[in-house]
Amino acid sequence: MFPATRTELAGVSLREIARRFGTPTYVYDAAVIERKIDDLKMFDVVRFAQKACSNIAILDLMRRKGVLVDAVSAGEIHRALAAGFQPHAAGDTHPIVYTADIFDRDALAMVLKHDIHVNCGSPDMLEQYGSRKPGANVTLRINPGFGHGHSQKTNTGGEQSKHGIWHEQLDDCLRIADRHGLSVTGLHLHIGSGTDLEHLSQVCGAMEKLAGDVGRTLTTISAGGGLPTIYKAGDTYVDTSVYFSLWDASRKRLEQKFGHKLTLEIEPGRYLVAESGYLVAEIRAIKQMGKNTFYLLDAGFNNLARPILYGSHHPMSIVPGPLDMADASVDATSPRPEVEAVVGGPLCESGDIFTQAEGGFVTTRKLPTAQVGELLVLECAGAYGFAMGSNYNSKPLAAEVLLRNGQAHLIRARQTPEDLTRGEVIPSA
Ligand SMILES: *Cc1c(COP(=O)(O)O)cnc(C)c1O
């Protein structure tokens, strides 16, 4: 499933991409995103949690495929509008929903200005919104008291989580809503990333109970995100049809109870984009440190932070042939001996290692032997990859490229040195 060497992606030469756009560069395969969207078409609404990968070209692709969008900040609302999403539509479906546990002042101003639907994750947020927009429709995000995550840091339910309205405070929130004439039309549960099916029936049960408490104003229920994806050989996909049927059964029972239709939304981030994305980097040094072989790349945790944050595993492949070598003289086919390598980046920080387990333990990866000047591709990097990038060590943010119909399109230029100091000021003496 994950090849050890690659020469191309979606029909485009990787060496060509690196020569044209430089490295490190994020590359996304549009066809993979489109296929993932199609996987979920049984849901009434697929709402992309754009924080996973928020380039406006990706948002535009989503919009053209009928996907709606979630925004967690004023900046993400700005991105959604820039990508052509309407702030609000006729009826109950909202092209953009603002979901958060707080309003910062910018976000509150932005939702009011554009009349963006709001999903409230705290009683304070509901109060602040209700006092400024009495009579509006709102969604409530509830923490049902339990959660699930691929790591403690992605578990978004339970007492340890800051997310959502605590389930025992739903009644208080309904009173706040009443006081401002707000109508609670949506209920949302996002309890973590990496949900499994066994756990899901518990979530659906919680939704039915909470929806019963809210009552007949409800028109939409949202299953949140958290659909897992694969990161290594042996990982398995959840059966999306089983996932859907559990939610659909809950929806139908609620429709029966309320006597009207309910829209069923799903809100994936990772699932739609993770497998579409590749971080293309160049091997710039190979060092032997005692018994360990280090491959050092021009990409680090400033470009892909998941390994250092969560000990996440990303598949890796080597692109045969140093970039400087003419394509005709590259031998891309003869098998290479394998090596156990530690793969790291350029940052002045010992944690800048892509092969690490949760807790920061350095591990190795079996890779084809490679040379300095060859490319190494970090795969399944489309979700929380570029989006979590930083300027640490004054590294420019990487370029982003979209592959569509055999063509490579630059969708974000690499930052320049001037970008790095933009806005900085030396005060006059
Ligand atoms: C992050 C997030 C998601 C997406 O989570 P994934 O694990 O990427 O699917 C969905 N909804 C909300 C509110 C989120 O914050």
Short mmCIF file of C-alpha atoms and ligand atoms in Angstrom, two decimals:
data_model
loop_
_atom_site.label_atom_id
_atom_site.label_comp_id
_atom_site.label_asym_id
_atom_site.label_seq_id
_atom_site.Cartn_x
_atom_site.Cartn_y
_atom_site.Cartn_z
CA MET A 1 0.00 0.00 0.00
CA PHE A 2 2.85 2.37 0.82
CA PRO A 3 5.70 1.85 -1.66
CA ALA A 4 9.32 2.23 -0.50
CA THR A 5 10.23 4.25 -3.58
CA ARG A 6 8.19 6.58 -5.77
CA THR A 7 8.96 8.50 -8.91
CA GLU A 8 5.64 10.24 -9.41
CA LEU A 9 2.36 11.23 -7.82
CA ALA A 10 -0.88 11.27 -9.82
CA GLY A 11 1.11 11.17 -13.04
CA VAL A 12 3.43 14.06 -12.16
CA SER A 13 7.18 13.50 -11.67
CA LEU A 14 8.27 14.18 -8.11
CA ARG A 15 11.72 15.32 -9.23
CA GLU A 16 10.00 17.74 -11.59
CA ILE A 17 7.82 19.06 -8.74
CA ALA A 18 10.91 19.58 -6.57
CA ARG A 19 12.81 21.34 -9.37
CA ARG A 20 9.89 23.59 -10.19
CA PHE A 21 8.69 24.51 -6.70
CA GLY A 22 11.68 23.72 -4.47
CA THR A 23 11.56 21.77 -1.20
CA PRO A 24 10.06 21.33 1.31
CA THR A 25 6.74 21.39 -0.55
CA TYR A 26 3.32 20.00 0.33
CA VAL A 27 1.65 18.21 -2.57
CA TYR A 28 -2.06 17.29 -2.59
CA ASP A 29 -3.75 14.89 -4.98
CA ALA A 30 -7.21 16.32 -5.79
CA ALA A 31 -8.54 12.95 -6.94
CA VAL A 32 -7.94 11.43 -3.51
CA ILE A 33 -9.90 14.22 -1.78
CA GLU A 34 -12.76 13.80 -4.27
CA ARG A 35 -12.86 10.07 -3.63
CA LYS A 36 -12.98 10.61 0.13
CA ILE A 37 -15.86 13.05 -0.25
CA ASP A 38 -17.73 10.47 -2.34
CA ASP A 39 -17.24 7.88 0.45
CA LEU A 40 -19.46 10.00 2.69
CA LYS A 41 -22.16 11.02 0.25
CA MET A 42 -24.86 9.14 2.20
CA PHE A 43 -24.76 11.91 4.82
CA ASP A 44 -27.06 14.87 4.09
CA VAL A 45 -24.20 17.28 4.79
CA VAL A 46 -20.46 16.72 4.75
CA ARG A 47 -18.92 19.67 6.55
CA PHE A 48 -15.15 19.95 6.21
CA ALA A 49 -13.32 20.84 9.43
CA GLN A 50 -10.97 23.14 7.57
CA LYS A 51 -8.44 23.42 10.38
CA ALA A 52 -6.99 20.16 9.03
CA CYS A 53 -5.96 21.78 5.73
CA SER A 54 -7.23 25.26 5.10
CA ASN A 55 -5.65 26.45 1.84
CA ILE A 56 -8.37 28.26 -0.11
CA ALA A 57 -7.73 26.08 -3.18
CA ILE A 58 -8.58 23.01 -1.07
CA LEU A 59 -11.67 24.79 0.27
CA ASP A 60 -12.68 25.69 -3.28
CA LEU A 61 -12.33 22.05 -4.33
CA MET A 62 -14.53 21.02 -1.39
CA ARG A 63 -17.15 23.64 -2.25
CA ARG A 64 -17.35 22.51 -5.88
CA LYS A 65 -17.99 18.97 -4.63
CA GLY A 66 -20.92 20.17 -2.48
CA VAL A 67 -19.05 20.04 0.83
CA LEU A 68 -19.82 22.73 3.44
CA VAL A 69 -17.29 24.10 5.87
CA ASP A 70 -16.59 24.50 9.57
CA ALA A 71 -14.60 27.47 10.88
CA VAL A 72 -13.02 27.66 14.32
CA SER A 73 -11.72 31.25 14.13
CA ALA A 74 -12.28 34.59 12.44
CA GLY A 75 -9.37 33.68 10.17
CA GLU A 76 -11.09 30.50 9.07
CA ILE A 77 -14.30 32.41 8.34
CA HIS A 78 -12.20 34.75 6.21
CA ARG A 79 -10.75 31.75 4.36
CA ALA A 80 -14.20 30.22 3.77
CA LEU A 81 -15.49 33.51 2.32
CA ALA A 82 -12.34 33.87 0.20
CA ALA A 83 -12.98 30.37 -1.19
CA GLY A 84 -16.48 31.37 -2.32
CA PHE A 85 -18.68 29.97 0.45
CA GLN A 86 -21.82 32.03 1.06
CA PRO A 87 -22.14 33.23 4.65
CA HIS A 88 -25.65 31.82 4.91
CA ALA A 89 -28.12 30.05 2.69
CA ALA A 90 -31.85 29.82 2.57
CA GLY A 91 -33.32 27.13 4.82
CA ASP A 92 -31.56 25.17 7.51
CA THR A 93 -28.23 24.40 5.93
CA HIS A 94 -25.44 26.79 6.69
CA PRO A 95 -22.51 26.82 4.27
CA ILE A 96 -20.23 28.11 7.06
CA VAL A 97 -20.60 27.27 10.75
CA TYR A 98 -18.42 28.83 13.43
CA THR A 99 -17.63 26.16 16.04
CA ALA A 100 -15.64 27.02 19.16
CA ASP A 101 -15.63 27.16 22.95
CA ILE A 102 -15.12 30.91 23.02
CA PHE A 103 -15.64 33.97 20.87
CA ASP A 104 -12.56 36.08 20.69
CA ARG A 105 -13.63 39.64 19.87
CA ASP A 106 -12.69 39.27 16.19
CA ALA A 107 -14.74 36.11 15.79
CA LEU A 108 -17.80 37.60 17.48
CA ALA A 109 -17.60 40.67 15.22
CA MET A 110 -17.17 38.44 12.18
CA VAL A 111 -20.16 36.14 12.81
CA LEU A 112 -22.39 39.15 13.49
CA LYS A 113 -21.19 41.04 10.43
CA HIS A 114 -21.70 38.11 8.05
CA ASP A 115 -24.61 36.46 9.86
CA ILE A 116 -22.69 33.18 10.23
CA HIS A 117 -24.38 30.30 12.04
CA VAL A 118 -22.81 29.58 15.43
CA ASN A 119 -22.14 26.33 17.26
CA CYS A 120 -21.66 27.25 20.92
CA GLY A 121 -19.28 25.25 23.10
CA SER A 122 -19.78 27.16 26.35
CA PRO A 123 -22.61 28.88 28.24
CA ASP A 124 -20.63 32.16 28.07
CA MET A 125 -20.47 31.95 24.33
CA LEU A 126 -24.21 31.39 24.14
CA GLU A 127 -24.82 34.35 26.44
CA GLN A 128 -22.52 36.66 24.46
CA TYR A 129 -24.14 35.66 21.18
CA GLY A 130 -27.71 35.74 22.47
CA SER A 131 -27.36 39.22 23.92
CA ARG A 132 -26.17 40.53 20.53
CA LYS A 133 -28.36 38.49 18.22
CA PRO A 134 -31.63 37.74 20.01
CA GLY A 135 -33.96 35.50 18.06
CA ALA A 136 -31.22 33.71 16.11
CA ASN A 137 -30.91 29.97 15.52
CA VAL A 138 -27.99 28.27 17.25
CA THR A 139 -26.30 24.90 17.53
CA LEU A 140 -25.01 23.60 20.86
CA ARG A 141 -21.89 21.50 21.10
CA ILE A 142 -22.25 19.11 24.01
CA ASN A 143 -19.55 17.22 25.89
CA PRO A 144 -21.44 14.03 26.77
CA GLY A 145 -19.09 13.22 29.67
CA PHE A 146 -16.90 10.74 27.85
CA GLY A 147 -14.53 10.90 24.92
CA HIS A 148 -12.11 9.09 22.71
CA GLY A 149 -8.93 10.03 20.84
CA HIS A 150 -5.93 8.59 19.01
CA SER A 151 -3.93 10.36 21.73
CA GLN A 152 -4.77 12.14 24.99
CA LYS A 153 -4.27 15.37 23.10
CA THR A 154 -7.02 14.59 20.59
CA ASN A 155 -9.58 13.32 23.09
CA THR A 156 -12.32 15.92 23.10
CA GLY A 157 -14.83 14.50 25.55
CA GLY A 158 -14.91 13.80 29.29
CA GLU A 159 -14.07 15.92 32.31
CA GLN A 160 -10.47 16.46 31.18
CA SER A 161 -11.59 18.10 27.95
CA LYS A 162 -12.19 21.82 27.56
CA HIS A 163 -14.56 21.25 24.64
CA GLY A 164 -18.30 21.66 24.50
CA ILE A 165 -21.03 22.37 27.00
CA TRP A 166 -20.97 19.91 29.89
CA HIS A 167 -23.96 17.59 29.40
CA GLU A 168 -25.37 18.38 32.85
CA GLN A 169 -25.51 22.07 31.89
CA LEU A 170 -27.69 21.58 28.84
CA ASP A 171 -30.76 22.63 30.79
CA ASP A 172 -29.07 25.86 31.99
CA CYS A 173 -28.12 26.59 28.38
CA LEU A 174 -31.68 26.05 27.18
CA ARG A 175 -32.73 28.69 29.72
CA ILE A 176 -30.07 31.11 28.43
CA ALA A 177 -31.34 30.44 24.92
CA ASP A 178 -34.95 31.09 26.01
CA ARG A 179 -34.00 34.31 27.72
CA HIS A 180 -32.61 35.64 24.41
CA GLY A 181 -35.27 34.06 22.21
CA LEU A 182 -32.62 31.83 20.62
CA SER A 183 -33.87 28.71 18.94
CA VAL A 184 -31.66 25.63 19.39
CA THR A 185 -31.85 24.09 15.93
CA GLY A 186 -28.67 22.05 16.00
CA LEU A 187 -26.97 19.62 18.31
CA HIS A 188 -23.35 18.65 17.83
CA LEU A 189 -21.14 16.00 19.41
CA HIS A 190 -17.47 15.84 18.47
CA ILE A 191 -15.86 13.63 21.01
CA GLY A 192 -12.45 13.03 19.55
CA SER A 193 -10.30 11.89 16.70
CA GLY A 194 -9.96 8.20 16.04
CA THR A 195 -13.45 7.09 17.00
CA ASP A 196 -14.16 3.38 16.71
CA LEU A 197 -17.49 1.76 16.00
CA GLU A 198 -17.99 0.22 19.41
CA HIS A 199 -17.61 3.60 20.97
CA LEU A 200 -19.90 5.15 18.40
CA SER A 201 -23.07 3.45 19.57
CA GLN A 202 -22.45 5.05 22.97
CA VAL A 203 -22.16 8.45 21.25
CA CYS A 204 -25.36 7.91 19.26
CA GLY A 205 -27.16 6.97 22.46
CA ALA A 206 -25.97 10.19 24.09
CA MET A 207 -27.14 12.19 21.09
CA GLU A 208 -30.64 10.70 21.28
CA LYS A 209 -30.94 11.46 24.97
CA LEU A 210 -29.65 15.04 24.61
CA ALA A 211 -31.79 15.68 21.53
CA GLY A 212 -34.81 14.52 23.49
CA ASP A 213 -33.97 17.13 26.15
CA VAL A 214 -33.66 19.92 23.56
CA GLY A 215 -36.88 18.95 21.84
CA ARG A 216 -38.71 19.85 18.68
CA THR A 217 -36.77 22.99 17.73
CA LEU A 218 -34.01 20.68 16.47
CA THR A 219 -33.58 20.39 12.72
CA THR A 220 -29.97 19.20 12.48
CA ILE A 221 -27.78 16.74 14.33
CA SER A 222 -24.05 16.60 13.72
CA ALA A 223 -21.87 13.57 14.28
CA GLY A 224 -18.78 15.78 14.48
CA GLY A 225 -15.45 14.65 13.06
CA GLY A 226 -12.99 12.07 14.21
CA LEU A 227 -13.38 9.52 11.40
CA PRO A 228 -10.08 7.68 11.50
CA THR A 229 -7.82 7.24 8.53
CA ILE A 230 -4.84 5.01 7.85
CA TYR A 231 -1.25 5.97 8.57
CA LYS A 232 0.52 2.65 8.16
CA ALA A 233 0.25 -0.74 6.53
CA GLY A 234 -2.11 -2.82 8.67
CA ASP A 235 -4.29 0.12 9.77
CA THR A 236 -7.90 -0.50 8.78
CA TYR A 237 -10.58 1.89 7.63
CA VAL A 238 -13.82 2.15 9.55
CA ASP A 239 -16.70 0.89 7.50
CA THR A 240 -18.34 4.21 6.62
CA SER A 241 -21.62 2.49 5.77
CA VAL A 242 -21.80 1.00 9.28
CA TYR A 243 -20.80 4.38 10.71
CA PHE A 244 -23.61 5.99 8.73
CA SER A 245 -26.23 3.39 9.60
CA LEU A 246 -25.68 3.82 13.34
CA TRP A 247 -26.17 7.57 13.03
CA ASP A 248 -29.02 7.18 10.58
CA ALA A 249 -30.88 4.88 12.98
CA SER A 250 -30.59 7.50 15.74
CA ARG A 251 -31.73 10.19 13.36
CA LYS A 252 -34.77 8.14 12.33
CA ARG A 253 -35.78 7.46 15.94
CA LEU A 254 -35.57 11.19 16.63
CA GLU A 255 -37.60 12.01 13.51
CA GLN A 256 -40.25 9.61 14.73
CA LYS A 257 -40.28 11.30 18.10
CA PHE A 258 -40.38 14.87 16.73
CA GLY A 259 -42.59 14.23 13.73
CA HIS A 260 -40.30 16.14 11.35
CA LYS A 261 -37.19 15.58 9.25
CA LEU A 262 -33.71 15.98 10.70
CA THR A 263 -30.59 16.78 8.71
CA LEU A 264 -27.66 14.50 9.53
CA GLU A 265 -24.26 16.12 9.26
CA ILE A 266 -20.76 14.72 9.53
CA GLU A 267 -17.76 16.96 10.09
CA PRO A 268 -14.53 15.27 9.11
CA GLY A 269 -11.17 16.94 8.83
CA ARG A 270 -8.51 14.26 8.72
CA TYR A 271 -10.60 11.73 6.78
CA LEU A 272 -11.04 13.98 3.74
CA VAL A 273 -7.46 15.20 3.36
CA ALA A 274 -4.90 13.09 5.25
CA GLU A 275 -4.16 10.60 2.49
CA SER A 276 -4.16 13.22 -0.26
CA GLY A 277 -1.12 15.03 1.13
CA TYR A 278 2.62 14.45 0.77
CA LEU A 279 5.47 16.48 2.19
CA VAL A 280 8.32 16.38 -0.31
CA ALA A 281 11.73 17.05 1.22
CA GLU A 282 15.33 16.69 0.13
CA ILE A 283 17.88 14.63 2.03
CA ARG A 284 20.66 17.12 2.74
CA ALA A 285 22.94 15.09 5.00
CA ILE A 286 23.45 11.47 6.03
CA LYS A 287 25.31 10.98 9.29
CA GLN A 288 26.46 7.95 11.21
CA MET A 289 26.10 8.52 14.98
CA GLY A 290 27.45 5.42 16.69
CA LYS A 291 25.19 2.64 15.49
CA ASN A 292 22.48 5.00 14.18
CA THR A 293 22.20 6.23 10.60
CA PHE A 294 20.55 9.66 10.40
CA TYR A 295 18.89 10.97 7.25
CA LEU A 296 18.58 14.72 7.71
CA LEU A 297 16.00 16.54 5.58
CA ASP A 298 15.32 20.15 4.71
CA ALA A 299 11.86 19.68 6.32
CA GLY A 300 11.38 19.59 10.09
CA PHE A 301 8.65 19.87 12.69
CA ASN A 302 8.17 23.44 11.50
CA ASN A 303 6.60 21.74 8.45
CA LEU A 304 5.08 18.60 9.99
CA ALA A 305 4.56 18.65 13.75
CA ARG A 306 2.48 15.48 14.24
CA PRO A 307 5.45 13.20 15.05
CA ILE A 308 6.79 15.53 17.75
CA LEU A 309 3.32 16.34 19.10
CA TYR A 310 1.77 12.88 19.13
CA GLY A 311 4.51 10.43 18.13
CA SER A 312 2.55 10.00 14.91
CA HIS A 313 3.71 7.62 12.22
CA HIS A 314 3.93 8.84 8.63
CA PRO A 315 4.85 6.47 5.79
CA MET A 316 8.05 7.47 3.99
CA SER A 317 9.35 6.81 0.50
CA ILE A 318 12.51 7.67 -1.39
CA VAL A 319 12.56 9.19 -4.88
CA PRO A 320 15.49 7.61 -6.74
CA GLY A 321 18.12 9.92 -8.26
CA PRO A 322 19.71 13.05 -6.83
CA LEU A 323 17.87 16.16 -8.02
CA ASP A 324 20.96 17.43 -9.84
CA MET A 325 21.26 14.25 -11.89
CA ALA A 326 19.68 14.24 -15.36
CA ASP A 327 16.46 12.20 -15.45
CA ALA A 328 17.83 9.99 -18.22
CA SER A 329 20.71 8.78 -16.07
CA VAL A 330 18.59 7.95 -13.01
CA ASP A 331 18.21 4.27 -12.27
CA ALA A 332 14.79 4.12 -10.67
CA THR A 333 14.25 0.41 -10.94
CA SER A 334 17.11 -1.61 -9.47
CA PRO A 335 16.35 -2.74 -5.96
CA ARG A 336 18.28 -1.10 -3.14
CA PRO A 337 19.43 -2.61 0.11
CA GLU A 338 17.43 -1.44 3.10
CA VAL A 339 18.71 0.52 6.06
CA GLU A 340 17.27 1.28 9.49
CA ALA A 341 17.40 5.06 9.56
CA VAL A 342 16.51 7.81 11.99
CA VAL A 343 14.88 10.57 9.95
CA GLY A 344 15.20 14.14 11.21
CA GLY A 345 14.96 17.74 10.12
CA PRO A 346 17.11 20.87 10.11
CA LEU A 347 15.98 22.57 13.32
CA CYS A 348 18.25 23.32 16.25
CA GLU A 349 16.16 21.18 18.56
CA SER A 350 16.88 17.55 19.37
CA GLY A 351 13.16 16.69 19.16
CA ASP A 352 13.18 17.47 15.44
CA ILE A 353 12.86 13.80 14.52
CA PHE A 354 10.14 12.29 12.30
CA THR A 355 10.80 8.76 13.53
CA GLN A 356 9.70 9.01 17.14
CA ALA A 357 7.15 7.29 19.29
CA GLU A 358 4.75 9.05 21.69
CA GLY A 359 6.81 10.33 24.61
CA GLY A 360 9.67 11.38 22.33
CA PHE A 361 11.48 8.06 22.07
CA VAL A 362 13.64 8.04 18.94
CA THR A 363 12.98 5.06 16.69
CA THR A 364 14.23 3.99 13.27
CA ARG A 365 12.49 3.32 9.98
CA LYS A 366 13.41 0.68 7.43
CA LEU A 367 14.06 2.63 4.22
CA PRO A 368 15.84 1.99 0.95
CA THR A 369 19.44 3.24 1.17
CA ALA A 370 19.50 6.76 -0.18
CA GLN A 371 21.98 9.46 -1.06
CA VAL A 372 22.27 13.10 -0.25
CA GLY A 373 20.35 15.04 -2.90
CA GLU A 374 17.57 12.47 -3.24
CA LEU A 375 14.02 13.27 -2.17
CA LEU A 376 12.25 11.72 0.79
CA VAL A 377 8.46 11.90 0.82
CA LEU A 378 6.49 11.95 4.07
CA GLU A 379 3.08 10.53 3.25
CA CYS A 380 -0.47 10.79 4.65
CA ALA A 381 0.48 14.32 5.62
CA GLY A 382 -2.49 16.24 4.21
CA ALA A 383 -4.26 16.66 7.57
CA TYR A 384 -2.72 18.81 10.31
CA GLY A 385 0.45 18.99 8.22
CA PHE A 386 0.90 22.37 6.58
CA ALA A 387 -1.88 23.69 8.82
CA MET A 388 0.26 23.20 11.93
CA GLY A 389 3.38 24.59 10.27
CA SER A 390 5.32 27.38 11.93
CA ASN A 391 8.16 29.79 11.33
CA TYR A 392 10.28 28.29 14.12
CA ASN A 393 14.00 28.79 13.48
CA SER A 394 12.89 31.48 10.99
CA LYS A 395 12.07 28.87 8.39
CA PRO A 396 9.67 30.07 5.70
CA LEU A 397 6.35 28.21 5.45
CA ALA A 398 6.53 25.58 2.69
CA ALA A 399 5.00 25.88 -0.76
CA GLU A 400 1.76 23.99 -1.46
CA VAL A 401 0.94 22.35 -4.78
CA LEU A 402 -2.31 20.79 -5.99
CA LEU A 403 -2.21 17.96 -8.53
CA ARG A 404 -5.28 17.85 -10.73
CA ASN A 405 -5.77 16.14 -14.09
CA GLY A 406 -2.05 15.44 -14.44
CA GLN A 407 -1.09 19.07 -13.82
CA ALA A 408 0.74 20.59 -10.85
CA HIS A 409 -0.70 23.94 -9.67
CA LEU A 410 1.06 26.14 -7.13
CA ILE A 411 -1.63 26.98 -4.55
CA ARG A 412 0.62 28.72 -2.06
CA ALA A 413 4.00 30.29 -2.78
CA ARG A 414 6.84 29.49 -0.42
CA GLN A 415 7.36 32.33 2.04
CA THR A 416 10.24 34.70 1.36
CA PRO A 417 12.77 36.11 3.87
CA GLU A 418 10.79 39.39 3.73
CA ASP A 419 7.66 37.52 4.81
CA LEU A 420 9.52 36.40 7.91
CA THR A 421 10.15 39.93 9.19
CA ARG A 422 6.92 41.51 7.92
CA GLY A 423 5.33 43.59 10.64
CA GLU A 424 8.42 43.61 12.85
CA VAL A 425 9.59 47.06 13.89
CA ILE A 426 12.79 48.31 15.51
CA PRO A 427 11.65 51.19 17.74
CA SER A 428 13.41 54.45 17.02
CA ALA A 429 15.83 55.53 19.76
C1 LIG B 1 -10.96 19.21 14.66
C2 LIG B 1 -12.41 19.14 14.55
C3 LIG B 1 -13.03 18.25 13.66
C4 LIG B 1 -12.26 17.31 12.79
O1 LIG B 1 -11.60 16.30 13.46
P1 LIG B 1 -10.91 15.15 12.59
O2 LIG B 1 -10.35 14.21 13.59
O3 LIG B 1 -9.85 15.79 11.76
O4 LIG B 1 -11.97 14.54 11.75
C5 LIG B 1 -14.39 18.28 13.56
N1 LIG B 1 -15.13 19.12 14.31
C6 LIG B 1 -14.58 19.97 15.17
C7 LIG B 1 -15.44 20.89 15.95
C8 LIG B 1 -13.21 20.01 15.33
O5 LIG B 1 -12.67 20.87 16.21
#
